[in-house]
Amino acid sequence: MSKSKDFLRTIVENDLKSGKYKEIVTRFPPEPNGFPHIGHAKSIVINFGIANDYQGHCNLRMDDTNPTTEDTKYVEALKDAVEWLGFNWGKSVCFTSDYFPKLYDYAVELIKMDKAYVDSLGEDEIREYRGSVTEDGKRSKYAKRSIEENLDLFERMKKGEFAEGEHVLRAKIDMCADNMKMRDPLLYRIKHAHHFRAGDEWSVYPMYDFAHCLSDYIEGVSHSICTLEFENNRDVYNWVLETLGVELPRPNQHEFARLNINYTVMSKRKLLELVESGQVSGWDDPRLPTIAGYKRRGYTPESILTFCSQIGVAKANSMVDVSQLEFCIRDDLNKKAPRVMCILDPLKITIENYEGRETINAPYYPDDIAKDGLREIPFSKEIYIDRGDFMEQPPKGYYRLTPEQPVRLKHAYIISCKEIIKDANGNISEIKAEYYPESKSGFDTSDIKVKSAIQWVDATQAKTIEVRLYDRLFKDEAPDGLKDINPNSLQVIKNALIEPAVITEKFDERFQFEREGYFYADPIDYTDENPVFNKIVGLKDSWNKKKKTISNTSNKPQTKKVQIDGEVVAMSNKQQALFNRYTVNLGLNNEVANTLARDEKLSNFYEETLTTLNSPVALANIVANEVARELKQIQKDTLKFNAKQISELVKMIDNEIVSNKIAKQIFEQMAKTGENPTKIVEDKGLIQISDPAKILPIIDEIIANNPDNVAKFKAGNKKLLGFFVGQVLKTTDGKANPKVVNSLVTKKLK
RNA sequence: UGGGGUAUCGCCAAGCGGUAAGGCACUAGUUUUUGGUACUGGUAUUCGGGGGUUCGAAUCCCUCUACCCCAUCCA
């Protein structure tokens, strides 16, 4: 299978390896306030998929903390979606509302720790007090309430003694936090609402930030996977669990980018807008990206699953092309769907030299699909073909029926056009044709060459069906709202003609209508009297595409984005002085000097190394690059190594005891353990090999083992030098002197 | 504007200092009684821009730019 793991699986594997968790538990935690869409499918596939991959478990949890928006019908829709996709949540569905009593107790605990307080500020004041992204907030005067008073008030809130909005429970964190979410987030609010499960028992309801982390913890979740917009909430998530001091192991939150697909909308608000405005027929309209919509349209769960695994998981906001989804359903149905003939836009053909009627046996699947199945197709003098399959004046490259060009009726005979009958307006109303009796499919001895075989139906035996052709709902790739809607997203054909076996035999519910696309018997509107088929997706159509590209003179704008360089902040006088000294007196290059001079911690560290070794440039390089990294990660003054050790390391490089490459390795070890570089070198035997006599045999071997790459290199692919050097370094555990190796390899391969 | 993220082909996406994976789309050809399928090839001298470190940088350092998220008693 695919060897590359996504970043979430990498995290999970590391956590398993390090023993952080013994078992992997994930959860899919929607709020039951809307119908699931394909974005939910992505989340389902990730959460259940990871649990399956690592022999863990995934809970289905309804995050039902807001009684005013939620309903049990959404719970059912969500359950249905998970089931349809083939996943199993185990014994029962979890509900955050089941944890309300526990959650309440945790809140009381927080109050007792003086980490939460009842705030009685109004809604507007709370907002005002929160400050803004650039200004600090200020704490409410109610934060000073005593623990006893808070306890009393909170209990009375629960009992329903106060009106909505009168009080809230807030965490006592930091009103000046850079992260706005940490400015004393609300934990509980009063709501005198009926909860669809908890009834009227509660007057206070927990907020997401309080309920979610604790629900995860209560369920023993190890990896709490959510979408990117919750990144800021992670601090609160951890604060609550940390402050409450819950037992280890605790769940950890990880975020991924939500799914976007072009030419459609995914947000609850926009979807609702479509449904309520009547632009679509309901939540299961086949044009909608809802699970119900895809289901109604005829998508298979397998195709959605493949799609989700094909698009991968990452942290970059992205917009997936619909064609990727369409490929998945086409690919799935190609292997599964029986082929039948249906005429969407009938044109009558009378075969003048045919008399009587016959029945043709035709397989449901083409030769390249290893499946059995046969149906009978009636054939007679009068048939219908698709209007698009005849042209009086065809363009170049047209393979179908023309006055000069014969065509095969799929599974039947070859015909050619004898006469075109037109109506008063000059539109073609009928074709008189002639067939070749010896050209019958499977018994063809006619030796007539045709360019294509087209679908047809018998005029008297064909059944009339309704076909609903769906196109993308929006004409804009990233639609904003109703204004971008595609007015032609639904085309209903009331009188399409189909071969009778489809209706009488009901061999399957999904068919390929040959040369048209895949269609699905509508699960709701289909009746025996009025059969209805939905178009799932069209076939790839390279002829149609070719026509378009001929008419459309391709014009690519091909504008390359221009990058504007912003202004660099000016150096302070002190920094400028330092910069001058570094460049002029010590001979550092501008960039390194700049880096050092602008960072006080770095320059201090650098100054310190200078006192122990007189090698300003080499020291500066390692401080500005390697030390800078450590300093960035650790921030504090908790570096495990000191300036003297850096000098020691640089001295070894200067004396060519170790290579730069090895030095990096040593540095890493040093940063981790604080060991002396000389000791690390001794322990691991890292002294570099510069003796050509030792290196040459290795090079010879590698050259002998990689004749292809040698040839490529000699052909001019100079990048491969790195490959050879890399191989030598690899076989010597990085100890070979790369400079020496480089020159030796170059010489050898000349 | 403070903080948190992200940037690799037209669209997704691997890659974590040593030859720029893969899928979709596109394209050329072979097979074909579906202009489908299948098969074979072609598609990034370059990783948002500019510098630096290194024998060697998509990967490390500096810097700039663009986009996304955060100031609901929603989740």
PDB file of N, CA and C (backbone and C1' of nucleotides) in Angstrom, chain B residues 30-42:
ATOM      1  P     U B  30      -1.399   4.401 -32.270  1.00  0.00           P
ATOM      2  O5'   U B  30      -1.242   3.177 -31.263  1.00  0.00           O
ATOM      3  C5'   U B  30      -0.219   2.203 -31.454  1.00  0.00           C
ATOM      4  C4'   U B  30      -0.377   1.104 -30.438  1.00  0.00           C
ATOM      5  C3'   U B  30      -1.733   0.407 -30.453  1.00  0.00           C
ATOM      6  O3'   U B  30      -1.833  -0.571 -31.462  1.00  0.00           O
ATOM      7  C1'   U B  30      -1.148   0.943 -28.224  1.00  0.00           C
ATOM      8  P     U B  31      -3.285  -0.893 -32.081  1.00  0.00           P
ATOM      9  O5'   U B  31      -4.039  -1.587 -30.875  1.00  0.00           O
ATOM     10  C5'   U B  31      -3.646  -2.886 -30.416  1.00  0.00           C
ATOM     11  C4'   U B  31      -4.493  -3.272 -29.240  1.00  0.00           C
ATOM     12  C3'   U B  31      -5.996  -3.240 -29.480  1.00  0.00           C
ATOM     13  O3'   U B  31      -6.444  -4.405 -30.168  1.00  0.00           O
ATOM     14  C1'   U B  31      -5.518  -2.192 -27.417  1.00  0.00           C
ATOM     15  P     U B  32      -7.607  -4.230 -31.246  1.00  0.00           P
ATOM     16  O5'   U B  32      -8.869  -3.792 -30.394  1.00  0.00           O
ATOM     17  C5'   U B  32      -9.432  -4.689 -29.428  1.00  0.00           C
ATOM     18  C4'   U B  32     -10.498  -3.968 -28.650  1.00  0.00           C
ATOM     19  C3'   U B  32     -11.604  -3.339 -29.505  1.00  0.00           C
ATOM     20  O3'   U B  32     -12.586  -4.301 -29.850  1.00  0.00           O
ATOM     21  C1'   U B  32     -10.865  -1.784 -27.854  1.00  0.00           C
ATOM     22  P     U B  33     -12.944  -4.559 -31.382  1.00  0.00           P
ATOM     23  O5'   U B  33     -14.409  -3.957 -31.555  1.00  0.00           O
ATOM     24  C5'   U B  33     -14.583  -2.579 -31.755  1.00  0.00           C
ATOM     25  C4'   U B  33     -15.905  -2.155 -31.146  1.00  0.00           C
ATOM     26  C3'   U B  33     -16.101  -2.663 -29.740  1.00  0.00           C
ATOM     27  O3'   U B  33     -16.708  -1.614 -29.001  1.00  0.00           O
ATOM     28  C1'   U B  33     -17.926  -3.304 -31.121  1.00  0.00           C
ATOM     29  P     U B  34     -15.773  -0.746 -28.021  1.00  0.00           P
ATOM     30  O5'   U B  34     -16.864   0.187 -27.362  1.00  0.00           O
ATOM     31  C5'   U B  34     -17.914   0.718 -28.155  1.00  0.00           C
ATOM     32  C4'   U B  34     -18.411   1.979 -27.506  1.00  0.00           C
ATOM     33  C3'   U B  34     -17.312   3.000 -27.204  1.00  0.00           C
ATOM     34  O3'   U B  34     -17.868   4.297 -27.336  1.00  0.00           O
ATOM     35  C1'   U B  34     -18.346   2.374 -25.195  1.00  0.00           C
ATOM     36  P     G B  35     -17.319   5.206 -28.476  1.00  0.00           P
ATOM     37  O5'   G B  35     -16.071   5.955 -27.829  1.00  0.00           O
ATOM     38  C5'   G B  35     -14.763   5.414 -27.874  1.00  0.00           C
ATOM     39  C4'   G B  35     -13.770   6.528 -27.688  1.00  0.00           C
ATOM     40  C3'   G B  35     -14.055   7.387 -26.465  1.00  0.00           C
ATOM     41  O3'   G B  35     -12.806   7.901 -25.968  1.00  0.00           O
ATOM     42  C1'   G B  35     -14.276   8.689 -28.417  1.00  0.00           C
ATOM     43  P     G B  36     -12.026   7.062 -24.845  1.00  0.00           P
ATOM     44  O5'   G B  36     -13.077   6.472 -23.807  1.00  0.00           O
ATOM     45  C5'   G B  36     -13.681   7.303 -22.826  1.00  0.00           C
ATOM     46  C4'   G B  36     -14.371   6.434 -21.805  1.00  0.00           C
ATOM     47  C3'   G B  36     -13.446   5.572 -20.948  1.00  0.00           C
ATOM     48  O3'   G B  36     -12.897   6.287 -19.857  1.00  0.00           O
ATOM     49  C1'   G B  36     -15.205   4.241 -21.777  1.00  0.00           C
ATOM     50  P     U B  37     -11.416   5.995 -19.417  1.00  0.00           P
ATOM     51  O5'   U B  37     -11.414   4.442 -19.099  1.00  0.00           O
ATOM     52  C5'   U B  37     -12.061   3.918 -17.931  1.00  0.00           C
ATOM     53  C4'   U B  37     -11.917   2.418 -17.913  1.00  0.00           C
ATOM     54  C3'   U B  37     -10.474   1.924 -17.838  1.00  0.00           C
ATOM     55  O3'   U B  37     -10.011   1.939 -16.498  1.00  0.00           O
ATOM     56  C1'   U B  37     -11.623   0.733 -19.524  1.00  0.00           C
ATOM     57  P     A B  38      -8.503   2.253 -16.165  1.00  0.00           P
ATOM     58  O5'   A B  38      -7.753   1.053 -16.893  1.00  0.00           O
ATOM     59  C5'   A B  38      -7.833  -0.270 -16.376  1.00  0.00           C
ATOM     60  C4'   A B  38      -7.065  -1.203 -17.280  1.00  0.00           C
ATOM     61  C3'   A B  38      -5.620  -0.771 -17.531  1.00  0.00           C
ATOM     62  O3'   A B  38      -4.774  -1.246 -16.504  1.00  0.00           O
ATOM     63  C1'   A B  38      -6.672  -1.231 -19.598  1.00  0.00           C
ATOM     64  P     C B  39      -3.542  -0.364 -16.031  1.00  0.00           P
ATOM     65  O5'   C B  39      -2.524  -0.534 -17.249  1.00  0.00           O
ATOM     66  C5'   C B  39      -2.020  -1.822 -17.582  1.00  0.00           C
ATOM     67  C4'   C B  39      -1.323  -1.753 -18.918  1.00  0.00           C
ATOM     68  C3'   C B  39      -0.236  -0.690 -19.012  1.00  0.00           C
ATOM     69  O3'   C B  39       0.967  -1.139 -18.433  1.00  0.00           O
ATOM     70  C1'   C B  39      -1.607  -0.581 -20.931  1.00  0.00           C
ATOM     71  P     U B  40       1.880  -0.114 -17.666  1.00  0.00           P
ATOM     72  O5'   U B  40       2.651   0.550 -18.891  1.00  0.00           O
ATOM     73  C5'   U B  40       3.375  -0.246 -19.824  1.00  0.00           C
ATOM     74  C4'   U B  40       3.843   0.630 -20.943  1.00  0.00           C
ATOM     75  C3'   U B  40       4.457   1.945 -20.497  1.00  0.00           C
ATOM     76  O3'   U B  40       5.792   1.771 -20.074  1.00  0.00           O
ATOM     77  C1'   U B  40       2.967   2.340 -22.298  1.00  0.00           C
ATOM     78  P     G B  41       6.392   2.815 -19.061  1.00  0.00           P
ATOM     79  O5'   G B  41       6.293   4.080 -20.014  1.00  0.00           O
ATOM     80  C5'   G B  41       7.291   4.964 -20.129  1.00  0.00           C
ATOM     81  C4'   G B  41       7.015   5.897 -21.289  1.00  0.00           C
ATOM     82  C3'   G B  41       7.040   7.344 -20.870  1.00  0.00           C
ATOM     83  O3'   G B  41       8.366   7.777 -20.627  1.00  0.00           O
ATOM     84  C1'   G B  41       5.262   7.006 -22.375  1.00  0.00           C
ATOM     85  P     G B  42       8.593   8.772 -19.413  1.00  0.00           P
ATOM     86  O5'   G B  42       8.004  10.130 -20.027  1.00  0.00           O
ATOM     87  C5'   G B  42       8.444  10.566 -21.302  1.00  0.00           C
ATOM     88  C4'   G B  42       7.742  11.846 -21.633  1.00  0.00           C
ATOM     89  C3'   G B  42       7.654  12.822 -20.464  1.00  0.00           C
ATOM     90  O3'   G B  42       8.865  13.529 -20.316  1.00  0.00           O
ATOM     91  C1'   G B  42       5.542  12.662 -21.513  1.00  0.00           C
TER      92        G B  42
END
